[in-house]
Amino acid sequence: MARAFLIVMDSVGCGGAPDAAAFGDAGANTLAHIAAACSEGRADLGRSGPLRVPNLDALGLGAAVRLASGDDMPGLSAVPVGRWGAATEVSRGKDTPSGHWELAGVPVPWDWAYFPDTLPAFPDDLVAEVCRLAGVGGILGNCHASGTEIIDRLGAEHLRTGWPICYTSADSVFQIAAHEEAFGLERLVSLCRDLAPRLHAMKVGRAIARPFIGVPGDFHRTGNRRDFAIAPPAPTLLDWVQGAGRVTHAVGKIGDIFSHQGISHLHKGKDDAALFDHLDRLAGEAEVGSLTFANFVEFDSTFGHRRDVAGYARQLEWFDARVGAFLARLLPGDLAVFTADHGNDPTWRGTEHTRERVPVVCYGAGAGSFGLCGFVDVGASVAAHLGVAAMGPGRSVL
C-alpha cells in the first residue's frame, strides 16, 4: 500500500492568478521574479548567480511557472521527469488557512473578516476582552504592523507595563506578542486559546501567539508560536485519510492550520531545518498507507514578508538540496507532491501575501504535464493515490 507526502512550500507562488488584479497583485510572481533577480545579479547576498534548484526543476518547477504565468524562469530549463502543473485557488483570500484547506479539498465558503488599517485597529469590546482574559489594564499596538518591527518598537514598553502587544496584518488574524519569560509562554498561549472562539465567531481566521525573548535592542521571536485557527467547514484530506483507518502525520504548522482535526501525529520544530529532519525521518519510518502533510514556513515568514529576495533565493536553494536526499529515501510506490498555498513575491510592494497560482510538482507519479488544475484537485489526487475516497469537489489529475 502506497504512502503520500504533501509538502507545502509556504508562499512559493508562480504568478498568473486570473483574479490577481482584484487583490492588487496583477503581475506578481514569486518564483519568476526571484529567478530574474538572481540571473541579473540582484540577489547575490550569501549566494551568487542564477537560481539553482535542480531537483525541483527536474520535477517540473520551471515548466510549472511558465505554464501558470508565461513568465520566464532563467536558470530553470530542465526537461521534467516528474508530473507537473499549476493550481488556481477559488477561495476569496490569499491567506494560509484558505490555501491549505483548499489544497486539502475544502474551499472556504465565507468571506474572512479583516481589521481596518486604522489607529486603533480593534473594536473597544475586543480590546476589553483581551484585557479581561490577560488581567491587564490595556494593550499595546492596536494596529497593523510587521511582527519583528513591532516588538523592536514596543518590546521595552511591554516589559515595563506587562501589557500584551496586539497587532494584525492584511490577513484575517489577531496576533499577540509577549515576552516568554516576563509575561510567560503558557500565559500567552492560554490568552490566545481563550480569545480564539470570539474571533472565530467574527470569522477572523486565526489568533496567533507570538512569543519573543531578549532585552531592549535585542529582541527576537522564538519557535514557540501557536496558531488557533477556525476549524475547516467540512472534512479535509486529513479526515478522509484518517477516517479510512490510515495514519496521518502533520509536520510544522499543519496541526494549527487544521485545528488539529484528522491528525494522528504532530511533528514540530524550531525552524525549517528541524522540520526537514522530521520529513527525512518520516520518509524512512512513516507507516504503509499513511499521509504526511508538511508546511515549510520560512519562505514566507522570514523572507517573503521582509521582501528579502536574496534570502528567499538562498532558502529555495537550501530546500532543493534537502529535496534530493529526501526523494532518495522514498519507497517504491510513494508519492511526493510539492506545492504552495499562495504567493509572497519579495519584489512586490508592501509586505503581504500576493495572489498567485501555485506550482504542483510530483515525484512517483510518472512524467508529463497535467496542465492547470484547481487547488482542490491536489487533495483529490493524493486521496486517489492512497486509495481513499475524496469527499470534496476535486478530481485526481495524476
CSV table of N, CA and C in Angstrom, one decimal, residues 214-347:
chain,number,residue,atom,x,y,z
A,214,GLY,N,14.6,38.2,24.9
A,214,GLY,CA,15.7,39.2,24.8
A,214,GLY,C,15.5,40.4,25.6
A,215,VAL,N,16.3,41.4,25.3
A,215,VAL,CA,16.3,42.7,26.0
A,215,VAL,C,16.1,43.8,25.0
A,216,PRO,N,15.7,45.0,25.5
A,216,PRO,CA,15.6,46.2,24.5
A,216,PRO,C,16.8,46.3,23.6
A,217,GLY,N,16.6,46.4,22.4
A,217,GLY,CA,17.6,46.5,21.4
A,217,GLY,C,18.1,45.1,20.8
A,218,ASP,N,17.6,44.1,21.5
A,218,ASP,CA,18.0,42.7,21.1
A,218,ASP,C,16.9,41.7,21.3
A,219,PHE,N,15.7,42.0,20.8
A,219,PHE,CA,14.5,41.1,20.9
A,219,PHE,C,14.5,40.2,19.7
A,220,HIS,N,14.1,39.0,19.9
A,220,HIS,CA,13.9,38.1,18.7
A,220,HIS,C,12.8,37.1,19.1
A,221,ARG,N,12.0,36.7,18.1
A,221,ARG,CA,11.0,35.8,18.3
A,221,ARG,C,11.5,34.3,18.4
A,222,THR,N,10.8,33.5,19.1
A,222,THR,CA,11.2,32.2,19.4
A,222,THR,C,10.4,31.2,18.5
A,223,GLY,N,10.7,29.9,18.5
A,223,GLY,CA,10.0,28.9,17.7
A,223,GLY,C,8.7,28.4,18.4
A,224,ASN,N,8.2,29.1,19.5
A,224,ASN,CA,7.1,28.6,20.2
A,224,ASN,C,5.8,29.2,19.8
A,225,ARG,N,5.7,29.7,18.6
A,225,ARG,CA,4.5,30.3,18.0
A,225,ARG,C,3.4,29.2,18.1
A,226,ARG,N,2.1,29.7,18.4
A,226,ARG,CA,1.0,28.9,18.3
A,226,ARG,C,-0.1,29.6,17.6
A,227,ASP,N,-0.7,28.9,16.6
A,227,ASP,CA,-1.9,29.4,15.9
A,227,ASP,C,-3.1,28.7,16.4
A,228,PHE,N,-4.2,29.5,16.6
A,228,PHE,CA,-5.5,28.9,16.9
A,228,PHE,C,-6.5,29.3,15.8
A,229,ALA,N,-6.6,28.4,14.9
A,229,ALA,CA,-7.3,28.6,13.6
A,229,ALA,C,-8.8,28.2,13.8
A,230,ILE,N,-9.6,28.9,13.1
A,230,ILE,CA,-11.0,28.4,12.9
A,230,ILE,C,-11.0,27.1,12.3
A,231,ALA,N,-11.9,26.2,12.6
A,231,ALA,CA,-12.0,24.9,12.1
A,231,ALA,C,-12.4,24.9,10.6
A,232,PRO,N,-11.9,24.0,9.8
A,232,PRO,CA,-12.4,23.9,8.4
A,232,PRO,C,-13.9,23.6,8.4
A,233,PRO,N,-14.6,24.1,7.3
A,233,PRO,CA,-16.0,24.0,7.3
A,233,PRO,C,-16.5,22.6,6.9
A,234,ALA,N,-15.6,21.7,6.5
A,234,ALA,CA,-16.0,20.3,6.1
A,234,ALA,C,-14.8,19.4,6.3
A,235,PRO,N,-15.0,18.1,6.3
A,235,PRO,CA,-13.9,17.2,6.4
A,235,PRO,C,-12.8,17.4,5.3
A,236,THR,N,-11.6,17.4,5.7
A,236,THR,CA,-10.5,17.6,4.7
A,236,THR,C,-9.8,16.3,4.4
A,237,LEU,N,-8.8,16.4,3.5
A,237,LEU,CA,-8.0,15.3,3.2
A,237,LEU,C,-7.5,14.5,4.4
A,238,LEU,N,-7.1,15.3,5.4
A,238,LEU,CA,-6.6,14.6,6.7
A,238,LEU,C,-7.7,13.7,7.3
A,239,ASP,N,-8.9,14.3,7.3
A,239,ASP,CA,-10.1,13.5,7.8
A,239,ASP,C,-10.4,12.3,7.0
A,240,TRP,N,-10.3,12.5,5.6
A,240,TRP,CA,-10.6,11.4,4.7
A,240,TRP,C,-9.7,10.2,5.0
A,241,VAL,N,-8.4,10.6,5.1
A,241,VAL,CA,-7.4,9.5,5.3
A,241,VAL,C,-7.5,8.9,6.6
A,242,GLN,N,-7.6,9.7,7.7
A,242,GLN,CA,-7.8,9.1,9.0
A,242,GLN,C,-9.1,8.3,9.1
A,243,GLY,N,-10.1,8.8,8.5
A,243,GLY,CA,-11.4,8.1,8.5
A,243,GLY,C,-11.3,6.7,7.8
A,244,ALA,N,-10.4,6.6,6.9
A,244,ALA,CA,-10.2,5.3,6.2
A,244,ALA,C,-9.3,4.3,7.0
A,245,GLY,N,-9.0,4.7,8.3
A,245,GLY,CA,-8.2,3.9,9.1
A,245,GLY,C,-6.7,4.0,8.9
A,246,ARG,N,-6.3,5.1,8.2
A,246,ARG,CA,-4.9,5.3,8.0
A,246,ARG,C,-4.3,6.3,9.0
A,247,VAL,N,-3.0,6.3,9.0
A,247,VAL,CA,-2.2,7.2,9.9
A,247,VAL,C,-1.9,8.5,9.2
A,248,THR,N,-2.0,9.7,9.9
A,248,THR,CA,-1.7,10.9,9.3
A,248,THR,C,-0.6,11.6,10.2
A,249,HIS,N,0.4,12.2,9.5
A,249,HIS,CA,1.5,12.9,10.2
A,249,HIS,C,1.4,14.4,9.7
A,250,ALA,N,1.4,15.3,10.7
A,250,ALA,CA,1.4,16.7,10.4
A,250,ALA,C,2.7,17.3,10.8
A,251,VAL,N,3.4,17.9,9.9
A,251,VAL,CA,4.8,18.5,10.1
A,251,VAL,C,4.7,20.0,10.1
A,252,GLY,N,5.2,20.7,11.1
A,252,GLY,CA,5.1,22.1,11.2
A,252,GLY,C,3.8,22.7,11.6
A,253,LYS,N,3.3,23.7,10.8
A,253,LYS,CA,2.1,24.4,11.2
A,253,LYS,C,0.8,23.7,10.9
A,254,ILE,N,0.9,22.5,10.2
A,254,ILE,CA,-0.3,21.8,9.7
A,254,ILE,C,-1.3,21.6,10.9
A,255,GLY,N,-0.8,21.2,12.0
A,255,GLY,CA,-1.8,20.9,13.1
A,255,GLY,C,-2.6,22.2,13.5
A,256,ASP,N,-1.9,23.3,13.6
A,256,ASP,CA,-2.6,24.5,13.9
A,256,ASP,C,-3.5,25.0,12.8
A,257,ILE,N,-3.1,24.8,11.6
A,257,ILE,CA,-3.9,25.3,10.5
A,257,ILE,C,-5.3,24.5,10.4
A,258,PHE,N,-5.2,23.3,10.7
A,258,PHE,CA,-6.4,22.4,10.6
A,258,PHE,C,-7.1,22.2,12.0
A,259,SER,N,-6.8,23.0,13.0
A,259,SER,CA,-7.4,22.9,14.3
A,259,SER,C,-7.2,21.5,14.8
A,260,HIS,N,-6.1,20.8,14.5
A,260,HIS,CA,-5.7,19.5,15.0
A,260,HIS,C,-6.8,18.4,14.6
A,261,GLN,N,-7.6,18.7,13.6
A,261,GLN,CA,-8.5,17.7,13.1
A,261,GLN,C,-7.9,16.7,12.1
A,262,GLY,N,-8.2,15.5,12.3
A,262,GLY,CA,-7.7,14.5,11.3
A,262,GLY,C,-6.2,14.1,11.4
A,263,ILE,N,-5.6,14.5,12.6
A,263,ILE,CA,-4.2,14.3,12.7
A,263,ILE,C,-3.8,13.2,13.7
A,264,SER,N,-3.1,12.3,13.3
A,264,SER,CA,-2.6,11.2,14.2
A,264,SER,C,-1.4,11.6,15.0
A,265,HIS,N,-0.4,12.2,14.3
A,265,HIS,CA,0.9,12.5,15.0
A,265,HIS,C,1.3,13.9,14.5
A,266,LEU,N,1.8,14.7,15.5
A,266,LEU,CA,2.2,16.1,15.2
A,266,LEU,C,3.7,16.1,15.4
A,267,HIS,N,4.4,16.8,14.4
A,267,HIS,CA,5.9,16.9,14.5
A,267,HIS,C,6.2,18.4,14.3
A,268,LYS,N,6.8,19.0,15.4
A,268,LYS,CA,7.1,20.4,15.4
A,268,LYS,C,8.6,20.6,15.4
A,269,GLY,N,9.0,21.8,15.1
A,269,GLY,CA,10.5,22.1,15.1
A,269,GLY,C,10.7,23.6,15.2
A,270,LYS,N,11.9,24.0,15.6
A,270,LYS,CA,12.2,25.4,15.9
A,270,LYS,C,12.4,26.1,14.6
A,271,ASP,N,12.7,25.4,13.5
A,271,ASP,CA,12.9,26.1,12.2
A,271,ASP,C,12.7,25.1,11.1
A,272,ASP,N,12.8,25.5,9.8
A,272,ASP,CA,12.6,24.6,8.7
A,272,ASP,C,13.6,23.5,8.6
A,273,ALA,N,14.8,23.8,9.1
A,273,ALA,CA,15.8,22.7,9.1
A,273,ALA,C,15.4,21.5,10.0
A,274,ALA,N,14.8,21.9,11.1
A,274,ALA,CA,14.3,20.9,12.1
A,274,ALA,C,13.1,20.1,11.5
A,275,LEU,N,12.3,20.9,10.8
A,275,LEU,CA,11.1,20.3,10.1
A,275,LEU,C,11.5,19.3,9.0
A,276,PHE,N,12.6,19.7,8.3
A,276,PHE,CA,13.0,18.8,7.2
A,276,PHE,C,13.6,17.5,7.8
A,277,ASP,N,14.3,17.6,9.0
A,277,ASP,CA,14.7,16.4,9.7
A,277,ASP,C,13.6,15.5,9.9
A,278,HIS,N,12.4,16.0,10.4
A,278,HIS,CA,11.2,15.2,10.6
A,278,HIS,C,10.8,14.5,9.3
A,279,LEU,N,10.8,15.3,8.2
A,279,LEU,CA,10.4,14.8,6.9
A,279,LEU,C,11.3,13.7,6.5
A,280,ASP,N,12.6,13.9,6.6
A,280,ASP,CA,13.5,12.8,6.3
A,280,ASP,C,13.3,11.5,7.1
A,281,ARG,N,13.1,11.7,8.4
A,281,ARG,CA,12.8,10.6,9.3
A,281,ARG,C,11.5,9.9,8.9
A,282,LEU,N,10.5,10.6,8.5
A,282,LEU,CA,9.2,10.0,8.2
A,282,LEU,C,9.3,9.3,6.8
A,283,ALA,N,10.2,9.8,5.9
A,283,ALA,CA,10.4,9.0,4.7
A,283,ALA,C,10.9,7.6,5.0
A,284,GLY,N,11.6,7.4,6.1
A,284,GLY,CA,12.0,6.1,6.4
A,284,GLY,C,11.1,5.4,7.4
A,285,GLU,N,10.3,6.1,8.1
A,285,GLU,CA,9.5,5.5,9.2
A,285,GLU,C,8.0,5.5,9.0
A,286,ALA,N,7.5,6.4,8.2
A,286,ALA,CA,6.0,6.5,8.1
A,286,ALA,C,5.4,5.2,7.7
A,287,GLU,N,4.2,5.0,8.2
A,287,GLU,CA,3.5,3.7,8.0
A,287,GLU,C,3.0,3.5,6.6
A,288,VAL,N,2.9,2.3,6.2
A,288,VAL,CA,2.3,2.0,4.9
A,288,VAL,C,0.9,2.5,4.8
A,289,GLY,N,0.6,3.2,3.7
A,289,GLY,CA,-0.7,3.8,3.5
A,289,GLY,C,-0.9,5.1,4.2
A,290,SER,N,0.1,5.7,4.8
A,290,SER,CA,0.0,6.9,5.6
A,290,SER,C,0.1,8.2,4.7
A,291,LEU,N,-0.4,9.3,5.3
A,291,LEU,CA,-0.2,10.6,4.7
A,291,LEU,C,0.6,11.4,5.6
A,292,THR,N,1.7,12.0,5.0
A,292,THR,CA,2.5,13.1,5.7
A,292,THR,C,2.2,14.4,5.1
A,293,PHE,N,1.7,15.4,5.8
A,293,PHE,CA,1.3,16.7,5.3
A,293,PHE,C,2.3,17.7,6.0
A,294,ALA,N,3.1,18.4,5.3
A,294,ALA,CA,4.1,19.2,5.9
A,294,ALA,C,4.0,20.7,5.3
A,295,ASN,N,4.3,21.6,6.2
A,295,ASN,CA,4.4,23.0,5.8
A,295,ASN,C,5.8,23.5,6.2
A,296,PHE,N,6.4,24.2,5.3
A,296,PHE,CA,7.7,24.9,5.5
A,296,PHE,C,7.5,26.4,5.4
A,297,VAL,N,7.5,27.0,6.5
A,297,VAL,CA,7.0,28.4,6.7
A,297,VAL,C,8.0,29.5,6.4
A,298,GLU,N,9.3,29.2,6.5
A,298,GLU,CA,10.3,30.3,6.5
A,298,GLU,C,10.4,31.0,5.1
A,299,PHE,N,10.0,30.4,4.0
A,299,PHE,CA,10.0,31.1,2.7
A,299,PHE,C,9.1,32.4,3.0
A,300,ASP,N,8.0,32.2,3.6
A,300,ASP,CA,7.0,33.2,3.8
A,300,ASP,C,7.4,34.2,5.0
A,301,SER,N,7.6,33.6,6.2
A,301,SER,CA,7.7,34.4,7.4
A,301,SER,C,9.0,35.1,7.4
A,302,THR,N,10.1,34.5,7.0
A,302,THR,CA,11.4,35.1,7.2
A,302,THR,C,11.9,35.9,6.0
A,303,PHE,N,11.4,35.5,4.8
A,303,PHE,CA,11.9,36.2,3.6
A,303,PHE,C,10.9,36.9,2.7
A,304,GLY,N,9.7,36.3,2.5
A,304,GLY,CA,8.7,37.0,1.7
A,304,GLY,C,8.2,38.2,2.4
A,305,HIS,N,7.7,38.1,3.6
A,305,HIS,CA,7.1,39.3,4.3
A,305,HIS,C,8.2,40.4,4.4
A,306,ARG,N,9.4,40.0,4.6
A,306,ARG,CA,10.5,41.0,4.8
A,306,ARG,C,11.1,41.5,3.4
A,307,ARG,N,10.5,41.0,2.3
A,307,ARG,CA,10.9,41.4,1.0
A,307,ARG,C,12.4,41.2,0.8
A,308,ASP,N,12.9,40.1,1.2
A,308,ASP,CA,14.3,39.7,1.2
A,308,ASP,C,14.5,38.8,0.0
A,309,VAL,N,14.9,39.3,-1.2
A,309,VAL,CA,15.0,38.5,-2.4
A,309,VAL,C,16.1,37.5,-2.3
A,310,ALA,N,17.3,38.0,-1.9
A,310,ALA,CA,18.4,37.1,-1.8
A,310,ALA,C,18.2,36.0,-0.7
A,311,GLY,N,17.6,36.4,0.4
A,311,GLY,CA,17.3,35.4,1.4
A,311,GLY,C,16.3,34.3,0.9
A,312,TYR,N,15.3,34.8,0.2
A,312,TYR,CA,14.3,33.8,-0.4
A,312,TYR,C,15.0,32.9,-1.3
A,313,ALA,N,15.9,33.4,-2.2
A,313,ALA,CA,16.6,32.6,-3.1
A,313,ALA,C,17.5,31.5,-2.4
A,314,ARG,N,18.2,32.0,-1.3
A,314,ARG,CA,19.0,31.1,-0.5
A,314,ARG,C,18.1,30.0,0.1
A,315,GLN,N,17.0,30.3,0.6
A,315,GLN,CA,16.1,29.3,1.2
A,315,GLN,C,15.6,28.3,0.1
A,316,LEU,N,15.3,28.8,-1.1
A,316,LEU,CA,14.9,27.9,-2.1
A,316,LEU,C,16.0,26.9,-2.5
A,317,GLU,N,17.2,27.4,-2.5
A,317,GLU,CA,18.4,26.5,-2.9
A,317,GLU,C,18.7,25.5,-1.8
A,318,TRP,N,18.6,26.0,-0.5
A,318,TRP,CA,18.8,25.1,0.6
A,318,TRP,C,17.7,24.0,0.6
A,319,PHE,N,16.5,24.4,0.4
A,319,PHE,CA,15.4,23.4,0.4
A,319,PHE,C,15.6,22.4,-0.7
A,320,ASP,N,15.9,22.9,-1.9
A,320,ASP,CA,16.1,22.0,-3.0
A,320,ASP,C,17.2,20.9,-2.8
A,321,ALA,N,18.3,21.4,-2.1
A,321,ALA,CA,19.3,20.4,-1.8
A,321,ALA,C,18.8,19.3,-0.8
A,322,ARG,N,17.9,19.7,0.1
A,322,ARG,CA,17.3,18.7,1.0
A,322,ARG,C,16.4,17.8,0.3
A,323,VAL,N,15.7,18.3,-0.8
A,323,VAL,CA,14.8,17.5,-1.5
A,323,VAL,C,15.4,16.3,-2.2
A,324,GLY,N,16.6,16.5,-2.7
A,324,GLY,CA,17.3,15.4,-3.3
A,324,GLY,C,17.5,14.2,-2.4
A,325,ALA,N,18.0,14.5,-1.2
A,325,ALA,CA,18.2,13.4,-0.2
A,325,ALA,C,16.9,12.8,0.2
A,326,PHE,N,15.9,13.6,0.4
A,326,PHE,CA,14.6,13.1,0.8
A,326,PHE,C,14.0,12.2,-0.2
A,327,LEU,N,14.0,12.5,-1.5
A,327,LEU,CA,13.5,11.7,-2.5
A,327,LEU,C,14.2,10.3,-2.6
A,328,ALA,N,15.5,10.4,-2.3
A,328,ALA,CA,16.3,9.1,-2.3
A,328,ALA,C,15.9,8.1,-1.2
A,329,ARG,N,15.2,8.6,-0.2
A,329,ARG,CA,14.7,7.8,0.9
A,329,ARG,C,13.3,7.2,0.7
A,330,LEU,N,12.6,7.7,-0.3
A,330,LEU,CA,11.3,7.2,-0.5
A,330,LEU,C,11.2,5.8,-1.0
A,331,LEU,N,10.1,5.1,-0.8
A,331,LEU,CA,10.0,3.7,-1.2
A,331,LEU,C,9.3,3.6,-2.5
A,332,PRO,N,9.4,2.5,-3.2
A,332,PRO,CA,8.7,2.3,-4.5
A,332,PRO,C,7.2,2.4,-4.2
A,333,GLY,N,6.5,3.2,-5.1
A,333,GLY,CA,5.1,3.4,-4.9
A,333,GLY,C,4.7,4.7,-4.1
A,334,ASP,N,5.7,5.3,-3.5
A,334,ASP,CA,5.4,6.5,-2.7
A,334,ASP,C,5.1,7.7,-3.7
A,335,LEU,N,4.3,8.6,-3.2
A,335,LEU,CA,4.1,9.9,-4.0
A,335,LEU,C,4.5,11.0,-3.1
A,336,ALA,N,5.3,12.0,-3.7
A,336,ALA,CA,5.6,13.2,-3.0
A,336,ALA,C,5.1,14.4,-3.9
A,337,VAL,N,4.3,15.3,-3.4
A,337,VAL,CA,3.8,16.4,-4.1
A,337,VAL,C,4.3,17.7,-3.4
A,338,PHE,N,5.0,18.5,-4.2
A,338,PHE,CA,5.5,19.8,-3.7
A,338,PHE,C,4.6,20.9,-4.3
A,339,THR,N,4.1,21.8,-3.4
A,339,THR,CA,3.2,22.8,-3.9
A,339,THR,C,3.3,24.0,-3.0
A,340,ALA,N,2.4,25.0,-3.1
A,340,ALA,CA,2.4,26.1,-2.2
A,340,ALA,C,0.9,26.5,-1.9
A,341,ASP,N,0.7,27.5,-1.0
A,341,ASP,CA,-0.6,27.9,-0.5
A,341,ASP,C,-1.0,29.2,-1.1
A,342,HIS,N,-0.1,30.1,-1.5
A,342,HIS,CA,-0.3,31.4,-2.0
A,342,HIS,C,1.0,31.9,-2.5
A,343,GLY,N,1.1,33.2,-2.8
A,343,GLY,CA,2.4,33.8,-3.2
A,343,GLY,C,2.8,34.8,-2.1
A,344,ASN,N,4.1,35.2,-2.1
A,344,ASN,CA,4.6,36.3,-1.3
A,344,ASN,C,5.8,36.8,-2.0
A,345,ASP,N,5.6,37.5,-3.1
A,345,ASP,CA,6.6,38.0,-4.0
A,345,ASP,C,7.5,39.0,-3.3
A,346,PRO,N,8.8,38.6,-3.1
A,346,PRO,CA,9.6,39.5,-2.3
A,346,PRO,C,10.1,40.8,-3.1
A,347,THR,N,9.7,40.8,-4.4
A,347,THR,CA,10.0,42.1,-5.1
A,347,THR,C,8.8,43.0,-5.2
